[in-house]
PDB file of C-alpha atoms in Angstrom:
ATOM      1  CA  VAL G  37       0.000   0.000   0.000  1.00  0.00           C
ATOM      2  CA  GLU G  38       1.327   3.410  -0.968  1.00  0.00           C
ATOM      3  CA  THR G  39      -0.040   6.807   0.080  1.00  0.00           C
ATOM      4  CA  VAL G  40      -0.368   9.712  -2.314  1.00  0.00           C
ATOM      5  CA  THR G  41      -0.777  13.204  -0.879  1.00  0.00           C
ATOM      6  CA  VAL G  42      -2.633  15.842  -2.871  1.00  0.00           C
ATOM      7  CA  ALA G  43      -2.347  19.467  -1.688  1.00  0.00           C
ATOM      8  CA  ASN G  44      -5.613  21.324  -1.205  1.00  0.00           C
ATOM      9  CA  LEU G  45      -5.274  25.076  -1.765  1.00  0.00           C
ATOM     10  CA  ASP G  46      -7.730  27.296   0.117  1.00  0.00           C
ATOM     11  CA  ASN G  47      -8.788  30.082  -2.245  1.00  0.00           C
ATOM     12  CA  ASN G  48     -11.287  31.665   0.208  1.00  0.00           C
ATOM     13  CA  ASP G  49     -14.005  31.569  -2.466  1.00  0.00           C
ATOM     14  CA  ASP G  50     -17.512  30.740  -1.287  1.00  0.00           C
ATOM     15  CA  GLU G  51     -18.194  27.577  -3.229  1.00  0.00           C
ATOM     16  CA  SER G  52     -19.856  24.193  -2.934  1.00  0.00           C
ATOM     17  CA  ASP G  53     -18.125  20.811  -2.610  1.00  0.00           C
ATOM     18  CA  ARG G  54     -15.714  20.024  -5.458  1.00  0.00           C
ATOM     19  CA  THR G  55     -15.014  16.560  -6.868  1.00  0.00           C
ATOM     20  CA  PHE G  56     -12.242  15.241  -9.091  1.00  0.00           C
ATOM     21  CA  ASN G  57     -11.129  11.746 -10.154  1.00  0.00           C
ATOM     22  CA  PHE G  58      -7.806  10.307  -9.024  1.00  0.00           C
ATOM     23  CA  SER G  59      -6.514   7.704 -11.469  1.00  0.00           C
ATOM     24  CA  ILE G  60      -3.601   5.277 -11.357  1.00  0.00           C
ATOM     25  CA  GLY G  61      -1.745   4.611 -14.609  1.00  0.00           C
ATOM     26  CA  THR G  62      -0.398   1.298 -15.857  1.00  0.00           C
ATOM     27  CA  PRO G  63       2.059  -0.188 -13.342  1.00  0.00           C
ATOM     28  CA  SER G  64       5.596  -1.118 -14.425  1.00  0.00           C
ATOM     29  CA  ALA G  65       5.145  -4.493 -12.731  1.00  0.00           C
ATOM     30  CA  GLY G  66       2.097  -6.413 -11.563  1.00  0.00           C
ATOM     31  CA  SER G  67      -1.467  -5.516 -12.433  1.00  0.00           C
ATOM     32  CA  LEU G  68      -4.249  -3.155 -11.375  1.00  0.00           C
ATOM     33  CA  GLY G  69      -7.234  -4.270  -9.396  1.00  0.00           C
ATOM     34  CA  ALA G  70     -10.844  -3.900 -10.510  1.00  0.00           C
ATOM     35  CA  SER G  71     -10.673  -0.088 -10.506  1.00  0.00           C
ATOM     36  CA  ASN G  72      -7.881   2.305 -11.356  1.00  0.00           C
ATOM     37  CA  SER G  73      -9.887   5.488 -10.656  1.00  0.00           C
ATOM     38  CA  SER G  74     -11.615   6.892  -7.613  1.00  0.00           C
ATOM     39  CA  PRO G  75     -13.568  10.129  -7.032  1.00  0.00           C
ATOM     40  CA  VAL G  76     -12.202  12.547  -4.416  1.00  0.00           C
ATOM     41  CA  THR G  77     -14.459  15.202  -2.874  1.00  0.00           C
ATOM     42  CA  ILE G  78     -13.138  18.398  -1.340  1.00  0.00           C
ATOM     43  CA  GLU G  79     -15.780  19.524   1.139  1.00  0.00           C
ATOM     44  CA  ALA G  80     -16.600  23.225   1.208  1.00  0.00           C
ATOM     45  CA  ASP G  81     -15.436  24.972   4.341  1.00  0.00           C
ATOM     46  CA  ASP G  82     -15.833  28.520   3.096  1.00  0.00           C
ATOM     47  CA  VAL G  83     -18.817  29.758   5.093  1.00  0.00           C
ATOM     48  CA  ALA G  84     -19.609  33.463   5.079  1.00  0.00           C
ATOM     49  CA  GLY G  85     -21.622  33.330   8.303  1.00  0.00           C
ATOM     50  CA  VAL G  86     -24.887  34.457   9.829  1.00  0.00           C
ATOM     51  CA  PHE G  87     -25.444  38.166  10.566  1.00  0.00           C
ATOM     52  CA  LYS G  88     -27.550  39.495  13.423  1.00  0.00           C
ATOM     53  CA  GLU G  89     -27.774  42.311  15.914  1.00  0.00           C
ATOM     54  CA  LYS G  90     -26.096  41.584  19.244  1.00  0.00           C
ATOM     55  CA  GLU G  91     -29.066  42.802  21.334  1.00  0.00           C
ATOM     56  CA  THR G  92     -32.827  42.512  20.868  1.00  0.00           C
ATOM     57  CA  SER G  93     -33.412  46.066  22.153  1.00  0.00           C
ATOM     58  CA  TYR G  94     -31.432  49.110  23.201  1.00  0.00           C
ATOM     59  CA  SER G  95     -31.949  51.973  25.638  1.00  0.00           C
ATOM     60  CA  VAL G  96     -30.101  55.282  25.793  1.00  0.00           C
ATOM     61  CA  ASP G  97     -30.474  58.517  27.779  1.00  0.00           C
ATOM     62  CA  GLU G  98     -31.060  61.580  25.638  1.00  0.00           C
ATOM     63  CA  ASN G  99     -28.029  63.316  27.122  1.00  0.00           C
ATOM     64  CA  ASP G 100     -25.665  60.349  26.436  1.00  0.00           C
ATOM     65  CA  GLY G 101     -24.937  61.770  22.986  1.00  0.00           C
ATOM     66  CA  THR G 102     -24.526  58.430  21.157  1.00  0.00           C
ATOM     67  CA  ILE G 103     -25.403  54.767  21.284  1.00  0.00           C
ATOM     68  CA  ASP G 104     -23.267  51.943  19.917  1.00  0.00           C
ATOM     69  CA  ILE G 105     -25.100  49.128  18.181  1.00  0.00           C
ATOM     70  CA  LYS G 106     -23.198  45.925  17.498  1.00  0.00           C
ATOM     71  CA  VAL G 107     -23.736  43.607  14.542  1.00  0.00           C
ATOM     72  CA  GLN G 108     -22.353  40.083  14.888  1.00  0.00           C
ATOM     73  CA  ARG G 109     -21.146  37.495  12.408  1.00  0.00           C
ATOM     74  CA  THR G 110     -21.468  33.928  13.714  1.00  0.00           C
ATOM     75  CA  ASP G 111     -21.196  30.397  12.298  1.00  0.00           C
ATOM     76  CA  GLY G 112     -18.423  31.319   9.852  1.00  0.00           C
ATOM     77  CA  SER G 113     -16.306  34.320   8.900  1.00  0.00           C
ATOM     78  CA  ASP G 114     -15.011  33.506   5.445  1.00  0.00           C
ATOM     79  CA  GLY G 115     -14.622  36.232   2.856  1.00  0.00           C
ATOM     80  CA  VAL G 116     -15.678  39.844   2.610  1.00  0.00           C
ATOM     81  CA  VAL G 117     -19.411  40.452   3.136  1.00  0.00           C
ATOM     82  CA  THR G 118     -21.418  43.663   2.958  1.00  0.00           C
ATOM     83  CA  LEU G 119     -24.849  44.275   4.428  1.00  0.00           C
ATOM     84  CA  ASP G 120     -27.116  47.287   4.707  1.00  0.00           C
ATOM     85  CA  TYR G 121     -28.208  48.964   7.926  1.00  0.00           C
ATOM     86  CA  ALA G 122     -30.809  51.633   8.602  1.00  0.00           C
ATOM     87  CA  THR G 123     -32.508  53.625  11.328  1.00  0.00           C
ATOM     88  CA  GLY G 124     -36.139  54.709  11.194  1.00  0.00           C
ATOM     89  CA  GLY G 125     -39.702  54.046  12.191  1.00  0.00           C
ATOM     90  CA  GLY G 126     -41.066  54.419  15.679  1.00  0.00           C
ATOM     91  CA  ASP G 127     -42.133  57.710  17.240  1.00  0.00           C
ATOM     92  CA  ALA G 128     -38.658  59.260  17.560  1.00  0.00           C
ATOM     93  CA  VAL G 129     -38.021  61.878  14.876  1.00  0.00           C
ATOM     94  CA  ALA G 130     -34.838  61.729  12.806  1.00  0.00           C
ATOM     95  CA  GLY G 131     -33.106  65.111  12.974  1.00  0.00           C
ATOM     96  CA  THR G 132     -34.889  66.018  16.222  1.00  0.00           C
ATOM     97  CA  ASP G 133     -34.308  63.018  18.506  1.00  0.00           C
ATOM     98  CA  TYR G 134     -31.472  61.203  16.704  1.00  0.00           C
ATOM     99  CA  THR G 135     -29.377  61.499  13.563  1.00  0.00           C
ATOM    100  CA  ASP G 136     -30.611  59.217  10.793  1.00  0.00           C
ATOM    101  CA  ASN G 137     -27.901  56.667  10.073  1.00  0.00           C
ATOM    102  CA  ASP G 138     -28.241  54.457   6.987  1.00  0.00           C
ATOM    103  CA  GLY G 139     -25.367  52.787   5.188  1.00  0.00           C
ATOM    104  CA  THR G 140     -23.433  49.654   4.338  1.00  0.00           C
ATOM    105  CA  LEU G 141     -21.273  47.618   6.708  1.00  0.00           C
ATOM    106  CA  THR G 142     -18.287  45.723   5.333  1.00  0.00           C
ATOM    107  CA  PHE G 143     -17.037  42.694   7.224  1.00  0.00           C
ATOM    108  CA  GLY G 144     -13.529  41.695   6.193  1.00  0.00           C
ATOM    109  CA  HIS G 145     -12.374  38.098   6.007  1.00  0.00           C
ATOM    110  CA  GLY G 146     -12.302  36.777   9.583  1.00  0.00           C
ATOM    111  CA  GLU G 147     -14.128  39.766  11.133  1.00  0.00           C
ATOM    112  CA  ASN G 148     -16.886  38.803  13.559  1.00  0.00           C
ATOM    113  CA  GLU G 149     -18.296  42.071  14.922  1.00  0.00           C
ATOM    114  CA  LYS G 150     -18.894  45.641  13.776  1.00  0.00           C
ATOM    115  CA  THR G 151     -20.161  48.666  15.686  1.00  0.00           C
ATOM    116  CA  ILE G 152     -22.459  51.382  14.344  1.00  0.00           C
ATOM    117  CA  THR G 153     -22.663  54.594  16.338  1.00  0.00           C
ATOM    118  CA  VAL G 154     -25.934  56.531  16.205  1.00  0.00           C
ATOM    119  CA  THR G 155     -25.968  60.126  17.457  1.00  0.00           C
ATOM    120  CA  ILE G 156     -28.701  60.953  19.974  1.00  0.00           C
ATOM    121  CA  ILE G 157     -29.850  64.577  19.986  1.00  0.00           C
ATOM    122  CA  ASP G 158     -30.464  66.231  23.345  1.00  0.00           C
ATOM    123  CA  ASN G 159     -33.232  68.618  22.311  1.00  0.00           C
ATOM    124  CA  ASP G 160     -34.091  69.844  25.846  1.00  0.00           C
ATOM    125  CA  ASP G 161     -37.766  68.967  25.246  1.00  0.00           C
ATOM    126  CA  GLU G 162     -39.687  67.071  27.923  1.00  0.00           C
ATOM    127  CA  ASP G 163     -41.153  64.588  25.483  1.00  0.00           C
ATOM    128  CA  GLY G 164     -40.944  61.246  27.345  1.00  0.00           C
ATOM    129  CA  ASP G 165     -39.579  58.035  25.923  1.00  0.00           C
ATOM    130  CA  ARG G 166     -39.350  57.817  22.157  1.00  0.00           C
ATOM    131  CA  SER G 167     -38.058  55.019  19.983  1.00  0.00           C
ATOM    132  CA  PHE G 168     -36.738  54.231  16.530  1.00  0.00           C
ATOM    133  CA  ASN G 169     -35.645  50.949  14.951  1.00  0.00           C
ATOM    134  CA  PHE G 170     -32.193  49.838  13.883  1.00  0.00           C
ATOM    135  CA  SER G 171     -32.235  47.142  11.208  1.00  0.00           C
ATOM    136  CA  ILE G 172     -29.856  45.144   9.035  1.00  0.00           C
ATOM    137  CA  SER G 173     -30.627  43.577   5.652  1.00  0.00           C
ATOM    138  CA  SER G 174     -29.342  42.312   2.319  1.00  0.00           C
ATOM    139  CA  PRO G 175     -26.063  40.539   3.074  1.00  0.00           C
ATOM    140  CA  SER G 176     -23.980  40.074  -0.080  1.00  0.00           C
ATOM    141  CA  ASN G 177     -23.205  36.544   1.116  1.00  0.00           C
ATOM    142  CA  GLY G 178     -24.157  34.419   4.106  1.00  0.00           C
ATOM    143  CA  SER G 179     -27.538  34.815   5.732  1.00  0.00           C
ATOM    144  CA  LEU G 180     -29.449  36.815   8.319  1.00  0.00           C
ATOM    145  CA  GLY G 181     -30.081  35.465  11.796  1.00  0.00           C
ATOM    146  CA  SER G 182     -32.185  36.995  14.536  1.00  0.00           C
ATOM    147  CA  PRO G 183     -32.656  39.743  15.509  1.00  0.00           C
ATOM    148  CA  THR G 184     -32.394  41.842  12.355  1.00  0.00           C
ATOM    149  CA  SER G 185     -34.420  44.762  13.710  1.00  0.00           C
ATOM    150  CA  SER G 186     -34.309  46.138  17.227  1.00  0.00           C
ATOM    151  CA  PRO G 187     -36.004  49.095  18.898  1.00  0.00           C
ATOM    152  CA  VAL G 188     -33.825  51.833  20.370  1.00  0.00           C
ATOM    153  CA  THR G 189     -35.579  53.711  23.200  1.00  0.00           C
ATOM    154  CA  ILE G 190     -34.471  57.221  24.048  1.00  0.00           C
TER     155      ILE G 190
END
């Protein structure tokens, strides 16, 4: 019995399992058995991950000035992935209670967490608790977990 080693190069591409045939040529002595070829499967290990917000809800005092919202990448961190984020909805008013913050997050290869900072406006009004939503959507690869939308209470 002889062992043949075949190098597997990791190209960091998100791809499915790959299969090739390994064949043995005519021996210089002796004979081949019933089969001289065998399929070899390289299992995919390039998983982009699952994206979700770290918390299900957030609370911030109006005079805190900002709130940091964390987005997590779990169950894989292969490749560069972008996803959209947005603030809005609720009874808080963008421009009066907080600064609207919409954009695109980019997770680099191996990155597992990103932070978005939303500015909270101290408007000196006695207007009670107000809230808006922070949401993530549309990953370029991978999938969304839960939560993908969380209320932020001021």
